[in-house]
mmCIF file of C-alpha atoms in Angstrom:
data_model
loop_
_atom_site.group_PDB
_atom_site.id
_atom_site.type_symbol
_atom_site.label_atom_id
_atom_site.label_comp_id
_atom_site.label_asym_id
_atom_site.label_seq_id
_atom_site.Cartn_x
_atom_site.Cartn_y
_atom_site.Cartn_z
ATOM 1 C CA UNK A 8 0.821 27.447 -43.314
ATOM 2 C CA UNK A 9 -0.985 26.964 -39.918
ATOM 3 C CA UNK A 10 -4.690 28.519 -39.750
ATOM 4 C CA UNK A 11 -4.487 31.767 -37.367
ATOM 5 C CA UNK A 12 -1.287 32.218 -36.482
ATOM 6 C CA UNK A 13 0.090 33.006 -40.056
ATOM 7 C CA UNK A 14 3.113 30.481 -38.751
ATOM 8 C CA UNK A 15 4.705 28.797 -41.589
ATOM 9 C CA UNK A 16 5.158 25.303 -40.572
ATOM 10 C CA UNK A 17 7.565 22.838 -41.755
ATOM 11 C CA UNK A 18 6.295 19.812 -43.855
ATOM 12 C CA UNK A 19 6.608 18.186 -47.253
ATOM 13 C CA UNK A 20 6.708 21.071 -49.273
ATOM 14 C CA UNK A 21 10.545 21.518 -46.819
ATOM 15 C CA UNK A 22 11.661 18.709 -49.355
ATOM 16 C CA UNK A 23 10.172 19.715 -52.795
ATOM 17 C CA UNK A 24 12.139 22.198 -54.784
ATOM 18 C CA UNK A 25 11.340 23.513 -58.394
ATOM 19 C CA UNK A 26 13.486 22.660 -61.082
ATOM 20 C CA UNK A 27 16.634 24.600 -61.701
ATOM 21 C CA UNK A 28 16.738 23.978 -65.254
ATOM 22 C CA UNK A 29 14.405 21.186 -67.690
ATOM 23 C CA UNK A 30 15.748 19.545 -70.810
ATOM 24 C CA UNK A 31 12.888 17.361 -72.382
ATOM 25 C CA UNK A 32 11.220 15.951 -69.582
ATOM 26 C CA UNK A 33 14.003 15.940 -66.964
ATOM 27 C CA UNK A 34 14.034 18.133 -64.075
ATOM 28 C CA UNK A 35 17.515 18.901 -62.476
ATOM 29 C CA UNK A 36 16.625 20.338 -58.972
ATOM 30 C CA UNK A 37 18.764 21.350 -56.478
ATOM 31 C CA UNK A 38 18.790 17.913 -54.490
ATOM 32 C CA UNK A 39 19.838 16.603 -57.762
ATOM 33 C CA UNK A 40 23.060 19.675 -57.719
ATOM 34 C CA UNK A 41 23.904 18.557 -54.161
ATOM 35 C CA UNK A 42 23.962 14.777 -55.305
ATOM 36 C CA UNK A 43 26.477 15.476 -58.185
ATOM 37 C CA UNK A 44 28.301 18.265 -55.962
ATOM 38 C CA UNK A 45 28.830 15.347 -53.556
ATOM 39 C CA UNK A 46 30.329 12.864 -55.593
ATOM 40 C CA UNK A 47 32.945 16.091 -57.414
ATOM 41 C CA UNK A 48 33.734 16.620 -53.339
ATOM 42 C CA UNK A 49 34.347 12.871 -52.752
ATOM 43 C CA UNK A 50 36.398 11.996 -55.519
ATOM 44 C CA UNK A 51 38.412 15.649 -55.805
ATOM 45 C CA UNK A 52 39.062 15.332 -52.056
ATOM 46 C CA UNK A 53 40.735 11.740 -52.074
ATOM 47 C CA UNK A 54 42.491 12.867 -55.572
ATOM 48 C CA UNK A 55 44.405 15.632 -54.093
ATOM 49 C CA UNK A 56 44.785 13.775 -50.755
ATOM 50 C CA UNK A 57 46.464 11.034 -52.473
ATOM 51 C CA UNK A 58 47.054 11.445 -55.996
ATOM 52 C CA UNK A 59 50.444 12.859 -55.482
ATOM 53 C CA UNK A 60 51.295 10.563 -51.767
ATOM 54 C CA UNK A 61 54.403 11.099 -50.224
ATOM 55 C CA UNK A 62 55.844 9.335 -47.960
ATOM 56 C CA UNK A 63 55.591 11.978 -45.089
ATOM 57 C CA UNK A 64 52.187 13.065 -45.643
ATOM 58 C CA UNK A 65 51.040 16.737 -45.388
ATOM 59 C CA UNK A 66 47.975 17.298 -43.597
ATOM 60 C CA UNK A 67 45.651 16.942 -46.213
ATOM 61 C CA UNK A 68 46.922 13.408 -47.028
ATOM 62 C CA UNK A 69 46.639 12.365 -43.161
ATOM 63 C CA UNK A 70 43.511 13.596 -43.023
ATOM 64 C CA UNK A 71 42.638 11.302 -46.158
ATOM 65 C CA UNK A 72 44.200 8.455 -44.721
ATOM 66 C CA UNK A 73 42.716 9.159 -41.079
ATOM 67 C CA UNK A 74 39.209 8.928 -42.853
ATOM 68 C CA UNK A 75 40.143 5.626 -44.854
ATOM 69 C CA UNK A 76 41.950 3.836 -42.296
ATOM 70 C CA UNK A 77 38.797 3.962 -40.155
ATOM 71 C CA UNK A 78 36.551 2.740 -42.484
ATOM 72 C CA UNK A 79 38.916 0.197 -43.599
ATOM 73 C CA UNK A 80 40.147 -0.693 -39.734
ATOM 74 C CA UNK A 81 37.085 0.204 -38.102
ATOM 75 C CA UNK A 82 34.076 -1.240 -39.923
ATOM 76 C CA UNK A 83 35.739 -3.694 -43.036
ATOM 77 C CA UNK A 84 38.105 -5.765 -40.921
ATOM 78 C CA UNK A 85 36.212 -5.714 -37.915
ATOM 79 C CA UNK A 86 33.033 -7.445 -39.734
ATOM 80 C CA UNK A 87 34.684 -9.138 -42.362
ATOM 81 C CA UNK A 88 38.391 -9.572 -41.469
ATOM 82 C CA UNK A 89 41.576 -8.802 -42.819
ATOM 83 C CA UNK A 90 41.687 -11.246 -45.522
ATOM 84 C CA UNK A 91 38.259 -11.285 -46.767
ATOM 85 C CA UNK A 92 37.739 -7.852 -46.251
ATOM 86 C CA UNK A 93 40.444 -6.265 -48.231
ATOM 87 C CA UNK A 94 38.647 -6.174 -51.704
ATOM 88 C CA UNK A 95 35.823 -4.552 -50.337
ATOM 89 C CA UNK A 96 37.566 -1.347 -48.417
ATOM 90 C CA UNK A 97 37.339 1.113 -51.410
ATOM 91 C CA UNK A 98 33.874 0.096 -51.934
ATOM 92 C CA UNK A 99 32.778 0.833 -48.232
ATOM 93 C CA UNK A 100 35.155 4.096 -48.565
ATOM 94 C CA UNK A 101 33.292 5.182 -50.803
ATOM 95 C CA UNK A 102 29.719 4.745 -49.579
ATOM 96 C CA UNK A 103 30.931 6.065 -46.079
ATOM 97 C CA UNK A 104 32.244 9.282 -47.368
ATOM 98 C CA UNK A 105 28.912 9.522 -50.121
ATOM 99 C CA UNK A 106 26.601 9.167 -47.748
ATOM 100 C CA UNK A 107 28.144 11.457 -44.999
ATOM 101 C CA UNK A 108 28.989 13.724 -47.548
ATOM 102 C CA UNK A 109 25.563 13.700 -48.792
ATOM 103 C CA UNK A 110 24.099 14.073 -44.730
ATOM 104 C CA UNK A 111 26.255 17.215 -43.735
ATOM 105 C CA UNK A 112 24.901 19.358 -46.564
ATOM 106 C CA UNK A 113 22.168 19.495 -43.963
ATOM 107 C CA UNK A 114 24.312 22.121 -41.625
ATOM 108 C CA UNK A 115 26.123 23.792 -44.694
ATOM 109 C CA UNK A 116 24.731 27.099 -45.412
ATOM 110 C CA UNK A 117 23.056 28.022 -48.587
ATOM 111 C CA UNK A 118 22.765 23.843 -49.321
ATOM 112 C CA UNK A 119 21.114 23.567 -46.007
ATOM 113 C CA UNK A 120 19.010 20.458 -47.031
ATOM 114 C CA UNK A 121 20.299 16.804 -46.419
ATOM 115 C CA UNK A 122 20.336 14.834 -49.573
ATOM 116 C CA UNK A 123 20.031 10.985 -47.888
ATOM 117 C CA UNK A 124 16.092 12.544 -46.696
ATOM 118 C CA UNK A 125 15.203 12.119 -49.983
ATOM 119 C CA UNK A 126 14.218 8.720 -50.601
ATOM 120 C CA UNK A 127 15.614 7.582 -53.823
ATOM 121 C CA UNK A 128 19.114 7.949 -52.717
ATOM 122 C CA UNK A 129 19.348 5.331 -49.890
ATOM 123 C CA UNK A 130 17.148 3.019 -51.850
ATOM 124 C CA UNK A 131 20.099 3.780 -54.727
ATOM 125 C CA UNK A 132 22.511 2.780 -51.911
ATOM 126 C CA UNK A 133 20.750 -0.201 -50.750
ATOM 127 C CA UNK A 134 20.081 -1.925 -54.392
ATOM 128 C CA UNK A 135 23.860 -1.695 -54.413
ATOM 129 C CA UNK A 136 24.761 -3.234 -51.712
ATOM 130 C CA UNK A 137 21.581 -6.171 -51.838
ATOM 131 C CA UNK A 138 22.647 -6.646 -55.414
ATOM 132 C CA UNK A 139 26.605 -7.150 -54.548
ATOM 133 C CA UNK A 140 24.919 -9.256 -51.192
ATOM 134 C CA UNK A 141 22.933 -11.928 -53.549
ATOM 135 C CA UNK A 142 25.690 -11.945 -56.250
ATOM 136 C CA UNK A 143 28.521 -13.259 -53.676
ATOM 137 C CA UNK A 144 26.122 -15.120 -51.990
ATOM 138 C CA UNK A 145 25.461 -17.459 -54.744
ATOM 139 C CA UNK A 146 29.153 -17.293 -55.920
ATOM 140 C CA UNK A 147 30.221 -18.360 -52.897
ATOM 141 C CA UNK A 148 27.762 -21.073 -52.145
ATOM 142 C CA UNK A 149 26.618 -22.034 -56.016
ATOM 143 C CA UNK A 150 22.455 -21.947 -56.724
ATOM 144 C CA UNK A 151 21.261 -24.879 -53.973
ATOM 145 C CA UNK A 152 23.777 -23.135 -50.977
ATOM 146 C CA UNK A 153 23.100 -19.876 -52.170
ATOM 147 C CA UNK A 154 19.283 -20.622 -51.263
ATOM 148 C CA UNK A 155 20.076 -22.250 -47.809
ATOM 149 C CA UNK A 156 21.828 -19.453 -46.914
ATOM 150 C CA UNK A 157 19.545 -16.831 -47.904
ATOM 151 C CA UNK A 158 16.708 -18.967 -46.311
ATOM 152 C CA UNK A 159 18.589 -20.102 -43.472
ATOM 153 C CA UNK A 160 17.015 -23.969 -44.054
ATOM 154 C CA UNK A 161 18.640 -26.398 -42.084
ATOM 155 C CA UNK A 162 17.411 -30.425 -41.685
ATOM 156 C CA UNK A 163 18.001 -29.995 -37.785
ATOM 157 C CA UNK A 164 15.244 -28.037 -37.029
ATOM 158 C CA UNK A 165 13.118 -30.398 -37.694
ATOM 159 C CA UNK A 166 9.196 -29.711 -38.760
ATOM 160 C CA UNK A 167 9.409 -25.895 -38.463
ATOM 161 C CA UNK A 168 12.499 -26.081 -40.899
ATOM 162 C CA UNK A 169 9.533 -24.534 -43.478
ATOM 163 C CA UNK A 170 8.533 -21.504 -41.484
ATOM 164 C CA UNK A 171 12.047 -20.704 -40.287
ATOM 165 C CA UNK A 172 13.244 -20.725 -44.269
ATOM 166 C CA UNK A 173 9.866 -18.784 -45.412
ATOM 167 C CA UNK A 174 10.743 -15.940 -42.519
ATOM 168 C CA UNK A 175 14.461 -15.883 -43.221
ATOM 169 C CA UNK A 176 13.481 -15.581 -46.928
ATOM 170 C CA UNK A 177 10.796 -12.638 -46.910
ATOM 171 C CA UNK A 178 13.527 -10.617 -43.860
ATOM 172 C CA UNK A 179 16.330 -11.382 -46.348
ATOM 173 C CA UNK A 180 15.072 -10.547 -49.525
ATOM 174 C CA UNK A 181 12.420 -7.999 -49.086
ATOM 175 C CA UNK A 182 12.460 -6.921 -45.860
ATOM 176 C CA UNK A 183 16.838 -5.986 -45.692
ATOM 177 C CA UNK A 184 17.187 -4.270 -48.349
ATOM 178 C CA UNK A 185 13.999 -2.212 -47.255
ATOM 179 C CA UNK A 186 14.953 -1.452 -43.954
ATOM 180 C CA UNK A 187 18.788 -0.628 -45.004
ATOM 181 C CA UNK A 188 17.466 2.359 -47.443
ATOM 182 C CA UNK A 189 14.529 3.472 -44.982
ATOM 183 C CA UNK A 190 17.081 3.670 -41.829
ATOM 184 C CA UNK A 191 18.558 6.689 -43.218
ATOM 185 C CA UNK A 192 16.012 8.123 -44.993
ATOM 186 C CA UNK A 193 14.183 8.592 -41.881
ATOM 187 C CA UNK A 194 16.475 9.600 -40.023
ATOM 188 C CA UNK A 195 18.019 12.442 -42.022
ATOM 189 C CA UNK A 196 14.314 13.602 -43.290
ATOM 190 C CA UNK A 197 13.048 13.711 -39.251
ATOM 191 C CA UNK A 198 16.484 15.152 -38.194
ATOM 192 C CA UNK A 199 15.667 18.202 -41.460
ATOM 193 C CA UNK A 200 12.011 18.574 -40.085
ATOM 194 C CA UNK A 201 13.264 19.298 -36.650
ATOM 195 C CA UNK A 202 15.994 21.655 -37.858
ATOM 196 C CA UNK A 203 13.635 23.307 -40.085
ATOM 197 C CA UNK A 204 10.985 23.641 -37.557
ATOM 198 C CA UNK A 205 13.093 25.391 -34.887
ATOM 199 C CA UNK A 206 14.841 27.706 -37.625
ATOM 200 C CA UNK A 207 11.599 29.204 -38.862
ATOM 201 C CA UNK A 208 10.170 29.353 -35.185
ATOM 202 C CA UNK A 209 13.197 31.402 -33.822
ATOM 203 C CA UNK A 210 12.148 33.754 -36.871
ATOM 204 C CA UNK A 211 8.588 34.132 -36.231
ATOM 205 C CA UNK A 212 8.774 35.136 -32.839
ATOM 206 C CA UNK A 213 11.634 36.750 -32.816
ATOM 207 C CA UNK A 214 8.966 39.424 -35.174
ATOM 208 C CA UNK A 215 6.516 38.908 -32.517
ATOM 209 C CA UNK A 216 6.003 39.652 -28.958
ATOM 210 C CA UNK A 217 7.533 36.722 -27.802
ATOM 211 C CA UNK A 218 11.288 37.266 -28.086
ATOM 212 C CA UNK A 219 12.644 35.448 -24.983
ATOM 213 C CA UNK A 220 10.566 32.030 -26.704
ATOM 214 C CA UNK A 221 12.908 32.935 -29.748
ATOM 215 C CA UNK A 222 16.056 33.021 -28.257
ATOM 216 C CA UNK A 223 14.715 29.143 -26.645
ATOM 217 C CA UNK A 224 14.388 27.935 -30.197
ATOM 218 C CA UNK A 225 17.623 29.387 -31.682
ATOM 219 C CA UNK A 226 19.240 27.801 -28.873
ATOM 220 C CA UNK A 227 17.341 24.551 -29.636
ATOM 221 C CA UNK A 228 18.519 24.798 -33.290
ATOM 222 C CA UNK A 229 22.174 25.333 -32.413
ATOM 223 C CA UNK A 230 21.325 22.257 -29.864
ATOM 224 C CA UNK A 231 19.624 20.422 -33.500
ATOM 225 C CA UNK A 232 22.558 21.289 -35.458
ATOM 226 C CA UNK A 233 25.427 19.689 -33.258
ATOM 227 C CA UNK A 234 23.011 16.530 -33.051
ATOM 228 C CA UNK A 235 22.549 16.615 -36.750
ATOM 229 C CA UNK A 236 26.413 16.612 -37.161
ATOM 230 C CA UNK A 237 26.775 13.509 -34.881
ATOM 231 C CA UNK A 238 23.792 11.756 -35.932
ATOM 232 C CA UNK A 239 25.360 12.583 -39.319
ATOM 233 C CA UNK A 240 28.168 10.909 -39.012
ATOM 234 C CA UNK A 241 26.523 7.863 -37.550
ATOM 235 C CA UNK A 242 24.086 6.957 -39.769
ATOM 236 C CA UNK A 243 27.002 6.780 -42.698
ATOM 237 C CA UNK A 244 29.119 4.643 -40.070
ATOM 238 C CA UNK A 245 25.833 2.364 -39.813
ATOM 239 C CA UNK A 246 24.895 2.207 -43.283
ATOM 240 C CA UNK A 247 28.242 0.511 -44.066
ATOM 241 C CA UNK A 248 28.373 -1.378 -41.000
ATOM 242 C CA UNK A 249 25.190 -3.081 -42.167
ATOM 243 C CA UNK A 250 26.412 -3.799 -45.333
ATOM 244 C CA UNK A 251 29.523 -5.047 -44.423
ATOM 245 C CA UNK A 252 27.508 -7.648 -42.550
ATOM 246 C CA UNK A 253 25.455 -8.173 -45.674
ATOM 247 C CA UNK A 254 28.635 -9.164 -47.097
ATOM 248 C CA UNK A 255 30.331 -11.199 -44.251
ATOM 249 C CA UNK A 256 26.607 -13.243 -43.943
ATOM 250 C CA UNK A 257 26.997 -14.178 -47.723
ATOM 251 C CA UNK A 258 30.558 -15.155 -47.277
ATOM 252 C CA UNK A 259 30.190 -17.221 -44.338
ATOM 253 C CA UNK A 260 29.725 -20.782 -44.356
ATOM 254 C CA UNK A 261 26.462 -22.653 -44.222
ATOM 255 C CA UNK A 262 25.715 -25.218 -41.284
#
């Protein structure tokens, strides 16, 4: 609450909620309901789009395959190829229509609140994908190539061979999976702040004397919420881009 002007202003307490129900010492809260409501959207969607296929799909079913097939066409082969890639396409599905799912509860009313701004959930994500990332890269490579890759070391470079492998290894290890989580995090939680902000001003004034400055912000939070939706959309189309890169850098070969 800002000193003077009684107007309630946006800020952490936006993305703290009391708990809908305890049970011992865990909370379930409602970021917590849109999490689980995500994943029962996810999986019922592609179970009715395609548990019963035909072979003239109805519209539900193209939709379904309109949303896989660019994941799978789009982002998979593109970074990793057709042949390599293949294995990983329900994976990346998956996390593409999670994490979207999981941005657009943003704009949905009575959920209004995006889950991916609350940090836990991308770093969830990201442990996933790192974890899947080290794991092939050391498959692929055994312990000694694993390392080289990860660490980029390489005899041709000579003296600075040491500080090239010592960066690589603190961007690969700590600094990657860090910046994978905290890319959407921030984005969604600024991109809630803004929305947030705007909604309560077009309320305030619009009970004050300044009506025509009310009818600017509503227009600026119709203006936030077709950003949101885009910038939606693109941060699940990034998140998965990045990981299929993850991937593709653990399968390649070392030189």
């Amino acid at each position: 609450m800002s000193d003077g002007c009684g107007f309630p202003a946006p800020g952490l307490h936006s993305f703290l909620f009391k708990p809908i129900f305890t049970v011992g010492g865990f909370e379930f809260n409602k970021v917590m309901l849109l999490a689980l409501l995500t994943t029962l959207v996810v999986i019922t969607f592609f179970y009715v789009a395609f548990g019963k296929a035909k072979l003239v799909p109805g519209k539900l079913q193209m939709v379904g395959e309109a949303g896989y097939d660019f994941v799978r066409r789009g982002i998979v082969y593109e970074t990793l190829g057709k042949k390599e890639g293949e294995k990983y396409v329900p994976l990346m599905v998956s996390i593409f229509f999670f994490v979207w799912i999981m941005n657009i509860w943003s704009v949905i009313p009575l959920a209004q609140f995006p889950v991916s701004s609350v940090i836990a959930y991308p770093v969830v994500l990201a442990v996933l994908v790192y974890v899947l990332w080290v794991s092939l890269t050391f498959k692929r490579h055994g312990f000694v190539g694993g390392w080289k890759n990860i660490t980029g070391y390489d005899n041709s470079l000579g003296p600075i061979k040491w500080l090239v492998s010592f960066i690589e290894f603190f961007s690969n290890l700590l600094v990657r999976p860090f910046t994978h989580a905290v890319r959407l995090f921030a984005n969604m939680f600024a991109g809630h702040l803004m929305l947030v902000m705007f909604t309560v001003a077009s309320w305030y004034l619009l009970n004050s004397y300044m009506i025509p400055a009310a009818g600017v912000s509503f227009v600026m939070t119709v203006v936030m919420i077709l950003f949101e939706l885009f910038v939606q959309a693109v941060q699940a189309y990034v998140f998965v881009l990045l990981a299929c890169s993850y991937i593709q850098g653990a399968l390649a070969e070392h030189h």
